[in-house]
Amino acid sequence: MPLKSPDELEQLRTKILEERKAQGEKKGIVLCTGTGCRGAGASEVFDAFKKALGKKSAIEFKSTCCHGFCERGPITIVEPLGIFYQGVTPADVPQIIAETVTKGQVIEKLLYRDPATGQTIPTEKAIPFYTKQNRLVFGNNRHLDPTRIEDYMAMGGYKALVKALFHMSPEEVIEEIKRSGLRGRGGGGFPAGRKWESCRKAHGDIKYVICNCDEGDPGAYMDRSLMEGNPHSVLEGMLIGAYAIGSSEGYVYVRNEYPLAVENVGIAIEQATKMGLLGKDILGSGFDFSLVINKGGGAFVAGESSALMASIEGYVAEPRAKHIHMTESGLWERPTNLNNVETWANVPVIIEKGADWYASIGTQGSKGTKIFSLVGKINNTGLIEVPMGMTLREIVYDIGGGIPGGKRFKAVQTGGPSGGCIPESLLDLPVDFDELTKAGSMMGSGGMIVMDESTCMVDVAKYFMHFLKDESCGKCTSCRDGTLRMYEVLDAITKGKGKEGDIEFLEEIGWMTAEASLCALGGSAANPVLSTIRYFRDEYEAHISAKRCPAGVCTELITFTIDPKACIACGKCRKGCPTEAITGEKKVPHKIVQAKCIKCGTCREVCPSDAVKVA
Amino acid sequence: MSDAHIKYTADGGAHIKYMTDGGAIINLTIDGKAIQAHAGQTILEAARANGIAIPTLCYHPRLLPIGSCRLCVVEIEGAERPMTACTTPAQEGIVVRTQTERLNNMRRAALQLILTYHPLDCPQCDAGGACELQDLVVAFGIDAQPYHAVKKSQGQREFATPLIRQWPDRCVMCLRCIRADHEIVRTHAIDLIGTGIETEVGITDRDACISCGECLQVCPVGALTEHVSRVKARPWQSQQVTTTCFYCSLGCQMELTCFENTIVRVQAPAHSGANQGSLCRRGIFGYDFIHHPHRVTAPMIKGAGSWKRVPWSEALAHVAAMINKVILESGPDAIGGLISPRSTNEEVFLFQRFMREVVGTHSIDSTGRLCLDPYRQALRAVVGRDYLPPTLDALVQSDCIVVAGGDLDANNNIIAANRVREALWRTGARLIVLHPWRGRLAKEADCWFPLLPGDEPRWALGMIHLLLEHHHEALAAAQKIKGFPELKETTREFTLERTAKEIGCAPDLLTEAAKLLAQAKRPAFVCSPPLGQVHAGVDQITALANLALLCGALTGSGSGGFHWVGPQSNMVGTIEMGASPLVLPGYQPADTKGLSVVEMMQAAATGRLKALFIVGEDPLITLPRRLVEKGLASLELLVLQDMFLSETAERAHVFLPSLSFAESDGTFTNCEGRVQRLRRALQPPADLRWSGEVWADIASFMDKEFPLTSPAAVFAEITQHNPLYTGMSFEPTTPQWRGDGREVPLDKAAFTAFSAGRGEHDKEYPFALSLEGIFENHLIGSAQQQRAKGLAHCSQSYLAINAEEAQTIGLVANGRARLITPWGETVALIKTSPEIRRDALIYVLSFYDTAASQLLGPEFNPQTMDPAYAGIPARVEKV
């Protein structure tokens, strides 16, 4: 039965909470089955728990979506103590039940071991990866079964909606969002409140709100994890936004490559509709709002707002000129307010806790927290949520746990494929919208790729340009041809065919691409090139003049040799070599036949004595 | 930016159009020059209007700007990045710079990027010398480009139509072709395929392509080339001659490019004529017949069953002698004349004079009259005018359009259909379509009524009933018009339920259509044959005219107009020049009524008509075949003037070769009343003579006075004798319209009674068949010969039938079926669709179809002497 008033909602919440209270501090198991953990085998662990616990178990077993610490998946937490186990396999399941759940004993081998101290840490709360974070938006994932609206209710879900609908005028909601300083988390960083305001003021009977869940940046999955793990927070944000703007129809545009997100948001919409939180006369307030899911077709550029709307309309996802703002003429030429998943998920937090509280977090120009996907050459890969203004050093070393293998940090690439690379000298840069832009990179959707000394920066630029040249929609000359030309020159440089003037050429064409392109894709496409030239010009020069790749990555510029003094003649490299380019016998230092070597690097990887040298 | 002045609309979510409908004047500065613009104009439009040049490549004035080539970037004070002038609206007080080093560097770089892959095959490219990219490269002084990249050549390939070749390597990705396809024609046959550098213009729906050549016309380079002419020429080697298309009554303005006396290309001049830069496939590709080797270039006399080439003097002396003989033996009324509505005004005027004054007969007719007369008579009754020519521009400004009669897309009136589309999506007009088949235009309609031909009067009665009952207040002006009480009385019984039942449609649809018409401020009606060509054709049009009058579509320049578009270029001029047994030039009533073409054939069969002089007509394929065969067979003399030996030529005794439209000077009057020039673009083959000379010579051989004169002189004569053409010039500098105006004084108008009736279906013939496009064959010869070759590839006649009916009969789509009427039968290619009325058949005729005429019955409408081309009882069988 749909809820007809805020009181009914509160009664339901009280009922849920009382039921839970009555059960007391229940023993429970929380298993993360988010994308990262699934990749590490969480589905099998899930089956093992189900099987071991049976149907009538008194132990509450909950499967949630991403907790963020993906590096260590599959993650299992045993309640009520909050014992944190990492890398759990189906074989560990009986032991966990028997020892930890039942007897409260900790299984040492499954605990997290701090690489810095070498000590094991038994509880989730004490792990540095978590302690440094401020998980306003993302933290609830760990407590929620996303397919159960009751879980969201129990955590105070839809309270913010009630507050907005019954205690605030739309203008007050907008004022609150404006005061909070919330900026769009999709990349542009446009003040959300101002966007809402201009959409509210735009002329038109029908207005739309859209949630952009077309997260296309390689390596970025925060929107995905929010949508999978806590879809109701996004819905609640959209409901509040729609109320403020004066919209009664919304779209959730989600990549079809995110099947779980599609499924979970679908379930959430269905549940919310059943409860009367979506549909006509929501909670008796007179406010109507309905949501439609639109699945994306896979184009990177479809995440651009105007291209996304073209896609919803059934056309090729191609950006259009936006001097008439989407808030005035967007989807089907009607005023449209588009925000991304993370932005929407921030809204209930702001409404519930107040703009002043929210604005106290972060920096002058960037308020609140931001979720980043921390990947690359870093110990603790995963999703992190930190207050704006945290330095890169804290993120990389305190939360990320530093660089694996004791290697040296080289750069961090932020903002997705068209972001820039920030060097070691800027590690103390406070991360917010403006500082990143100043450094020649951008916030983007929050991707962070950490690179160590073994990363070639020219190769990195080439990698991103390869992505961008394929994902340019092909409309603007500057982007379509400019990205390709840059890629071609980078490709030549990495192959030893670089020539005098290439750097200047890249700078010129990069400038042209950035200046002349219509949408943000082209406008930022040159960032990987320009920022690597800016901070790592010497690497470019080494490639071009000395035909040398300092990081030892560009295969055509390097040779592999075996240091006879270091070689222990174990034969591992000889066996591993795919082209049989390594000769040698037992006790005789091995040699690489250069004519046969394809520079795949296998020998270097398998060598136990670090005898394979690259020059 | 003030919203009040800007009206924008988006297509495909990807384009924005700024409509400049006289917005407020704003002031801005471009390159230090203070200029004024209309609010809503883009910076580019404002700059160009003030003589400030900004380079562009993807911009095209007929298309919505997309700002993709990035050449038109300008700096606006206060804006961080350069903006594209083509998409940025001019705003009050802005300061724009179009020429700075930074901008020109960007432009040069963009051009150089485009040039990287662009093959430098200019010497063999069709566009060489007429290429916008070449011009830009010259303008920017680019003599080298720094990028070196190799891309695999894709060569050339067939585009969505065999008439156009695509050279993907040459494409500059301006997307003009795609936009023309999506915005003007709205076929969506082509679109972007792929992403990044792999993006290319691809064919997304080959079947949707209608070969209109719109994409070809807007291509700035040689990425799309026409595939009809084998001869190609550089602009400086060729001459461009602007003339008027000779196919349909829209009179599109076209530019013929001629090289060594051969047409090598046809284009539409921008902003000219009714077509405003568009052409249909016939106009743009249908010219190669002119150069066909089968063209007859000498007069011929038939002797012992075979043709013999003779000198002009011999042929004309023979014709003169034979005419004199018939006059002597049977009197002048035993002679008839038939002239094609694709003849010029000058030719028709001279021919009717020749027939009336030299021969002395009153029997002169044209198939153009068959198309126009039902409309003329209906209008005569309702507004007291013979012809009312609203402009297509009025149509574009309409807010509710009713389309009745033929399918504008299936026939050659695609330009009219495009103007309807323009109204639909630029100004948000509503559309009501009456046609048994839900064709392309009907699919875009708000209300589609699948009416059988002949049901229009009932529909109109029902609509009038609804309007009077529910929207009385909207029709205040109409209540003062004569005949209003009678109209109200007549329509009283045509209630919603009754009408819906009788015409077989949902009552809601009628209510909705009535609402749309009542709300419309500038309603328009667009009618075309076969409307008017059912047995009670005049009633059919009178019914719609009454409705149009009631809702204000017939009241003159403030309305959307009551349009009549026909299949022949000079349909209107032919009648206005007097090629009618009923009226003299300028619609002056004839003292003695002559025989209509159908009556001439009947008279010939019974021996009363002995001789027939046919100019450019092919009655065997346009009129009931058995009637014509019988008539022609009994003639003593059949003179045929044509370019080719047509079907009818086989029955002729004398054949006189004639000029093609491209070799002719003269004028056509289009359906809007524009009087437009045909200009001689090609020298006629040696020895070929203008018809005026031919008839003057015959007259002199007959010992009669007839002036030998030129088209210009004849036009001068027309302006003196035909009151509609008074004061006009043969060489006007601005568009000229025949007189009579467009205003309809309401005191002259009158609601006119009409019959609602329609007979029952014959059980043996359960379908009602309409023929569409039967009058499109003139002047291009018979089926046995290959003519407009390219066009033949994509012009095929077909019979459209409801898919379920086809299945019941056992027919397969794209297979063949036997089509039978009480008078004849033929085998036709089948197209099926679920969206055709079950008891309707539509036979869409292409260029070469000769078999359809045997399906026509001998009965005709006594008011107009039209055979029935629609509502023909028919059945279909498996072959």
Short mmCIF file of N, CA and C in Angstrom, two decimals, chain B residues 115 710 836:
data_model
loop_
_atom_site.label_atom_id
_atom_site.label_comp_id
_atom_site.label_asym_id
_atom_site.label_seq_id
_atom_site.Cartn_x
_atom_site.Cartn_y
_atom_site.Cartn_z
N LEU B 115 42.76 18.60 -44.57
CA LEU B 115 43.54 18.26 -45.77
C LEU B 115 44.40 17.01 -45.58
N SER B 710 8.49 35.11 -82.75
CA SER B 710 9.42 34.51 -81.77
C SER B 710 8.69 34.35 -80.44
N ILE B 836 -2.50 0.32 -45.32
CA ILE B 836 -3.33 0.72 -46.45
C ILE B 836 -4.73 0.22 -46.14
#
